[in-house]
Amino acid sequence: MYRMLAELLIDEFGVEAEWVTPRATFHELEIDSLCLTELAVIVAQRTGLVARGISPQSTLAEAIGRLAGVASAPS
């Protein structure tokens, strides 16, 4: 999941690769709430997972944790 998010941030949103770390916040990566919405749509299309509660202040690790929680939640 981390690799996919990192690649999306770099390829789709133009974030410098060296800035993308698990501890980086979306704000630090200059990803605003509109970009986060677009990122969420892309992730949902690719994985079927919809994570809620991710904000510009969330770290990449927190976002992955929320997505992992959605993936492991009973249907």
GROMACS .gro file of N, CA, C and O in nm:
model
  300
    1MET      N    1   0.082  -0.118   0.000
    1MET     CA    2   0.000   0.000   0.000
    1MET      C    3   0.088   0.126   0.000
    1MET      O    4   0.056   0.222  -0.071
    2TYR      N    5   0.197   0.124   0.080
    2TYR     CA    6   0.286   0.240   0.084
    2TYR      C    7   0.343   0.269  -0.054
    2TYR      O    8   0.345   0.384  -0.099
    3ARG      N    9   0.387   0.165  -0.120
    3ARG     CA   10   0.448   0.183  -0.253
    3ARG      C   11   0.349   0.246  -0.350
    3ARG      O   12   0.383   0.337  -0.425
    4MET      N   13   0.224   0.199  -0.348
    4MET     CA   14   0.123   0.254  -0.438
    4MET      C   15   0.099   0.402  -0.408
    4MET      O   16   0.096   0.485  -0.499
    5LEU      N   17   0.082   0.436  -0.279
    5LEU     CA   18   0.060   0.577  -0.243
    5LEU      C   19   0.180   0.663  -0.281
    5LEU      O   20   0.164   0.773  -0.334
    6ALA      N   21   0.299   0.613  -0.255
    6ALA     CA   22   0.420   0.689  -0.288
    6ALA      C   23   0.427   0.714  -0.438
    6ALA      O   24   0.454   0.826  -0.482
    7GLU      N   25   0.401   0.611  -0.517
    7GLU     CA   26   0.405   0.626  -0.662
    7GLU      C   27   0.299   0.723  -0.712
    7GLU      O   28   0.325   0.804  -0.802
    8LEU      N   29   0.180   0.717  -0.654
    8LEU     CA   30   0.075   0.811  -0.692
    8LEU      C   31   0.116   0.955  -0.661
    8LEU      O   32   0.097   1.045  -0.743
    9LEU      N   33   0.169   0.975  -0.541
    9LEU     CA   34   0.210   1.111  -0.502
    9LEU      C   35   0.318   1.165  -0.596
    9LEU      O   36   0.316   1.281  -0.635
   10ILE      N   37   0.410   1.079  -0.633
   10ILE     CA   38   0.520   1.121  -0.720
   10ILE      C   39   0.472   1.138  -0.864
   10ILE      O   40   0.495   1.243  -0.926
   11ASP      N   41   0.404   1.038  -0.918
   11ASP     CA   42   0.367   1.037  -1.060
   11ASP      C   43   0.245   1.124  -1.092
   11ASP      O   44   0.243   1.191  -1.194
   12GLU      N   45   0.145   1.121  -1.006
   12GLU     CA   46   0.020   1.192  -1.036
   12GLU      C   47   0.016   1.335  -0.980
   12GLU      O   48  -0.051   1.420  -1.034
   13PHE      N   49   0.088   1.356  -0.868
   13PHE     CA   50   0.077   1.485  -0.802
   13PHE      C   51   0.208   1.563  -0.802
   13PHE      O   52   0.216   1.673  -0.747
   14GLY      N   53   0.313   1.506  -0.862
   14GLY     CA   54   0.438   1.578  -0.879
   14GLY      C   55   0.519   1.602  -0.753
   14GLY      O   56   0.603   1.692  -0.749
   15VAL      N   57   0.498   1.521  -0.650
   15VAL     CA   58   0.575   1.535  -0.526
   15VAL      C   59   0.716   1.480  -0.550
   15VAL      O   60   0.732   1.376  -0.615
   16GLU      N   61   0.815   1.550  -0.501
   16GLU     CA   62   0.954   1.504  -0.512
   16GLU      C   63   0.971   1.374  -0.435
   16GLU      O   64   0.928   1.363  -0.319
   17ALA      N   65   1.033   1.275  -0.496
   17ALA     CA   66   1.047   1.141  -0.437
   17ALA      C   67   1.113   1.145  -0.300
   17ALA      O   68   1.073   1.072  -0.209
   18GLU      N   69   1.214   1.231  -0.282
   18GLU     CA   70   1.284   1.234  -0.154
   18GLU      C   71   1.199   1.290  -0.041
   18GLU      O   72   1.231   1.273   0.076
   19TRP      N   73   1.090   1.358  -0.074
   19TRP     CA   74   1.000   1.412   0.029
   19TRP      C   75   0.903   1.306   0.081
   19TRP      O   76   0.846   1.321   0.188
   20VAL      N   77   0.881   1.202   0.003
   20VAL     CA   78   0.781   1.101   0.037
   20VAL      C   79   0.840   1.002   0.136
   20VAL      O   80   0.922   0.918   0.101
   21THR      N   81   0.797   1.016   0.262
   21THR     CA   82   0.837   0.926   0.369
   21THR      C   83   0.714   0.893   0.453
   21THR      O   84   0.616   0.969   0.449
   22PRO      N   85   0.716   0.785   0.528
   22PRO     CA   86   0.600   0.752   0.610
   22PRO      C   87   0.562   0.862   0.710
   22PRO      O   88   0.445   0.877   0.744
   23ARG      N   89   0.660   0.940   0.755
   23ARG     CA   90   0.633   1.043   0.856
   23ARG      C   91   0.592   1.177   0.797
   23ARG      O   92   0.553   1.268   0.870
   24ALA      N   93   0.598   1.192   0.666
   24ALA     CA   94   0.560   1.318   0.601
   24ALA      C   95   0.409   1.334   0.606
   24ALA      O   96   0.334   1.240   0.582
   25THR      N   97   0.365   1.456   0.637
   25THR     CA   98   0.222   1.484   0.630
   25THR      C   99   0.187   1.525   0.488
   25THR      O  100   0.273   1.569   0.411
   26PHE      N  101   0.060   1.511   0.456
   26PHE     CA  102   0.016   1.555   0.324
   26PHE      C  103   0.037   1.705   0.308
   26PHE      O  104   0.070   1.752   0.200
   27HIS      N  105   0.021   1.780   0.416
   27HIS     CA  106   0.046   1.924   0.413
   27HIS      C  107   0.192   1.952   0.375
   27HIS      O  108   0.219   2.038   0.290
   28GLU      N  109   0.285   1.880   0.436
   28GLU     CA  110   0.426   1.897   0.404
   28GLU      C  111   0.456   1.862   0.258
   28GLU      O  112   0.546   1.919   0.198
   29LEU      N  113   0.379   1.770   0.205
   29LEU     CA  114   0.396   1.729   0.065
   29LEU      C  115   0.319   1.820  -0.030
   29LEU      O  116   0.315   1.795  -0.150
   30GLU      N  117   0.257   1.924   0.028
   30GLU     CA  118   0.178   2.022  -0.048
   30GLU      C  119   0.057   1.958  -0.117
   30GLU      O  120   0.020   1.994  -0.228
   31ILE      N  121  -0.003   1.862  -0.046
   31ILE     CA  122  -0.125   1.797  -0.092
   31ILE      C  123  -0.240   1.854  -0.009
   31ILE      O  124  -0.248   1.829   0.111
   32ASP      N  125  -0.324   1.934  -0.073
   32ASP     CA  126  -0.435   1.997  -0.001
   32ASP      C  127  -0.557   1.903   0.000
   32ASP      O  128  -0.552   1.791  -0.054
   33SER      N  129  -0.666   1.949   0.060
   33SER     CA  130  -0.783   1.863   0.074
   33SER      C  131  -0.844   1.825  -0.061
   33SER      O  132  -0.896   1.714  -0.077
   34LEU      N  133  -0.838   1.912  -0.160
   34LEU     CA  134  -0.888   1.878  -0.293
   34LEU      C  135  -0.804   1.765  -0.355
   34LEU      O  136  -0.857   1.669  -0.410
   35CYS      N  137  -0.672   1.776  -0.343
   35CYS     CA  138  -0.583   1.670  -0.393
   35CYS      C  139  -0.604   1.540  -0.316
   35CYS      O  140  -0.598   1.432  -0.374
   36LEU      N  141  -0.630   1.552  -0.185
   36LEU     CA  142  -0.656   1.432  -0.105
   36LEU      C  143  -0.782   1.361  -0.154
   36LEU      O  144  -0.786   1.237  -0.159
   37THR      N  145  -0.882   1.439  -0.191
   37THR     CA  146  -1.004   1.379  -0.244
   37THR      C  147  -0.975   1.306  -0.375
   37THR      O  148  -1.020   1.193  -0.395
   38GLU      N  149  -0.898   1.369  -0.460
   38GLU     CA  150  -0.860   1.305  -0.587
   38GLU      C  151  -0.777   1.178  -0.560
   38GLU      O  152  -0.800   1.074  -0.623
   39LEU      N  153  -0.684   1.185  -0.465
   39LEU     CA  154  -0.605   1.068  -0.429
   39LEU      C  155  -0.695   0.956  -0.377
   39LEU      O  156  -0.678   0.840  -0.414
   40ALA      N  157  -0.793   0.991  -0.293
   40ALA     CA  158  -0.884   0.890  -0.238
   40ALA      C  159  -0.964   0.822  -0.348
   40ALA      O  160  -0.987   0.700  -0.343
   41VAL      N  161  -1.005   0.897  -0.449
   41VAL     CA  162  -1.080   0.839  -0.561
   41VAL      C  163  -0.992   0.742  -0.638
   41VAL      O  164  -1.035   0.630  -0.671
   42ILE      N  165  -0.868   0.780  -0.663
   42ILE     CA  166  -0.777   0.691  -0.736
   42ILE      C  167  -0.751   0.563  -0.656
   42ILE      O  168  -0.755   0.452  -0.711
   43VAL      N  169  -0.728   0.577  -0.526
   43VAL     CA  170  -0.704   0.460  -0.441
   43VAL      C  171  -0.828   0.370  -0.440
   43VAL      O  172  -0.816   0.248  -0.452
   44ALA      N  173  -0.945   0.430  -0.428
   44ALA     CA  174  -1.068   0.350  -0.428
   44ALA      C  175  -1.086   0.276  -0.560
   44ALA      O  176  -1.127   0.159  -0.561
   45GLN      N  177  -1.055   0.342  -0.671
   45GLN     CA  178  -1.068   0.276  -0.802
   45GLN      C  179  -0.971   0.160  -0.814
   45GLN      O  180  -1.004   0.057  -0.873
   46ARG      N  181  -0.852   0.175  -0.760
   46ARG     CA  182  -0.750   0.070  -0.774
   46ARG      C  183  -0.766  -0.044  -0.675
   46ARG      O  184  -0.728  -0.156  -0.703
   47THR      N  185  -0.815  -0.011  -0.554
   47THR     CA  186  -0.817  -0.111  -0.448
   47THR      C  187  -0.956  -0.145  -0.396
   47THR      O  188  -0.972  -0.247  -0.330
   48GLY      N  189  -1.053  -0.057  -0.421
   48GLY     CA  190  -1.186  -0.077  -0.364
   48GLY      C  191  -1.197  -0.029  -0.221
   48GLY      O  192  -1.301  -0.043  -0.158
   49LEU      N  193  -1.089   0.028  -0.167
   49LEU     CA  194  -1.087   0.073  -0.028
   49LEU      C  195  -1.115   0.222  -0.019
   49LEU      O  196  -1.062   0.301  -0.097
   50VAL      N  197  -1.199   0.258   0.077
   50VAL     CA  198  -1.229   0.399   0.102
   50VAL      C  199  -1.193   0.429   0.246
   50VAL      O  200  -1.257   0.377   0.338
   51ALA      N  201  -1.090   0.509   0.265
   51ALA     CA  202  -1.048   0.546   0.400
   51ALA      C  203  -1.105   0.681   0.435
   51ALA      O  204  -1.098   0.775   0.356
   52ARG      N  205  -1.160   0.691   0.552
   52ARG     CA  206  -1.216   0.818   0.598
   52ARG      C  207  -1.125   0.874   0.707
   52ARG      O  208  -1.050   0.802   0.769
   53GLY      N  209  -1.133   1.004   0.727
   53GLY     CA  210  -1.059   1.066   0.835
   53GLY      C  211  -0.915   1.101   0.802
   53GLY      O  212  -0.835   1.125   0.891
   54ILE      N  213  -0.882   1.104   0.674
   54ILE     CA  214  -0.747   1.145   0.634
   54ILE      C  215  -0.753   1.293   0.598
   54ILE      O  216  -0.839   1.335   0.520
   55SER      N  217  -0.664   1.370   0.657
   55SER     CA  218  -0.662   1.515   0.636
   55SER      C  219  -0.522   1.558   0.592
   55SER      O  220  -0.428   1.478   0.596
   56PRO      N  221  -0.507   1.684   0.555
   56PRO     CA  222  -0.372   1.732   0.520
   56PRO      C  223  -0.271   1.716   0.634
   56PRO      O  224  -0.152   1.706   0.610
   57GLN      N  225  -0.319   1.709   0.759
   57GLN     CA  226  -0.230   1.692   0.873
   57GLN      C  227  -0.193   1.545   0.898
   57GLN      O  228  -0.106   1.516   0.980
   58SER      N  229  -0.257   1.453   0.829
   58SER     CA  230  -0.227   1.310   0.844
   58SER      C  231  -0.093   1.278   0.780
   58SER      O  232  -0.056   1.337   0.679
   59THR      N  233  -0.023   1.184   0.841
   59THR     CA  234   0.101   1.135   0.779
   59THR      C  235   0.067   1.024   0.681
   59THR      O  236  -0.042   0.967   0.685
   60LEU      N  237   0.162   0.994   0.598
   60LEU     CA  238   0.144   0.883   0.505
   60LEU      C  239   0.122   0.753   0.582
   60LEU      O  240   0.037   0.672   0.543
   61ALA      N  241   0.194   0.734   0.689
   61ALA     CA  242   0.178   0.613   0.771
   61ALA      C  243   0.038   0.605   0.830
   61ALA      O  244  -0.022   0.497   0.834
   62GLU      N  245  -0.017   0.718   0.876
   62GLU     CA  246  -0.153   0.718   0.929
   62GLU      C  247  -0.254   0.683   0.820
   62GLU      O  248  -0.348   0.607   0.845
   63ALA      N  249  -0.235   0.736   0.702
   63ALA     CA  250  -0.325   0.706   0.590
   63ALA      C  251  -0.322   0.557   0.558
   63ALA      O  252  -0.426   0.494   0.537
   64ILE      N  253  -0.204   0.500   0.555
   64ILE     CA  254  -0.189   0.357   0.526
   64ILE      C  255  -0.256   0.275   0.636
   64ILE      O  256  -0.322   0.175   0.609
   65GLY      N  257  -0.239   0.319   0.761
   65GLY     CA  258  -0.305   0.250   0.873
   65GLY      C  259  -0.456   0.251   0.859
   65GLY      O  260  -0.522   0.150   0.884
   66ARG      N  261  -0.511   0.363   0.818
   66ARG     CA  262  -0.657   0.371   0.798
   66ARG      C  263  -0.701   0.280   0.683
   66ARG      O  264  -0.802   0.212   0.693
   67LEU      N  265  -0.625   0.280   0.575
   67LEU     CA  266  -0.658   0.191   0.463
   67LEU      C  267  -0.647   0.045   0.503
   67LEU      O  268  -0.729  -0.037   0.465
   68ALA      N  269  -0.544   0.013   0.581
   68ALA     CA  270  -0.528  -0.126   0.628
   68ALA      C  271  -0.644  -0.165   0.719
   68ALA      O  272  -0.692  -0.277   0.715
   69GLY      N  273  -0.689  -0.070   0.802
   69GLY     CA  274  -0.803  -0.096   0.890
   69GLY      C  275  -0.930  -0.122   0.811
   69GLY      O  276  -1.010  -0.209   0.846
   70VAL      N  277  -0.949  -0.049   0.702
   70VAL     CA  278  -1.065  -0.069   0.616
   70VAL      C  279  -1.055  -0.207   0.550
   70VAL      O  280  -1.154  -0.280   0.542
   71ALA      N  281  -0.936  -0.242   0.507
   71ALA     CA  282  -0.916  -0.371   0.439
   71ALA      C  283  -0.942  -0.487   0.531
   71ALA      O  284  -0.991  -0.592   0.487
   72SER      N  285  -0.913  -0.472   0.660
   72SER     CA  286  -0.928  -0.584   0.753
   72SER      C  287  -1.063  -0.583   0.825
   72SER      O  288  -1.094  -0.677   0.897
   73ALA      N  289  -1.143  -0.477   0.808
   73ALA     CA  290  -1.273  -0.469   0.875
   73ALA      C  291  -1.368  -0.572   0.816
   73ALA      O  292  -1.369  -0.594   0.694
   74PRO      N  293  -1.449  -0.635   0.903
   74PRO     CA  294  -1.546  -0.732   0.851
   74PRO      C  295  -1.651  -0.661   0.765
   74PRO      O  296  -1.689  -0.549   0.789
   75SER      N  297  -1.696  -0.731   0.664
   75SER     CA  298  -1.796  -0.673   0.571
   75SER      C  299  -1.934  -0.694   0.623
   75SER      O  300  -1.969  -0.789   0.680
   0.00000   0.00000   0.00000
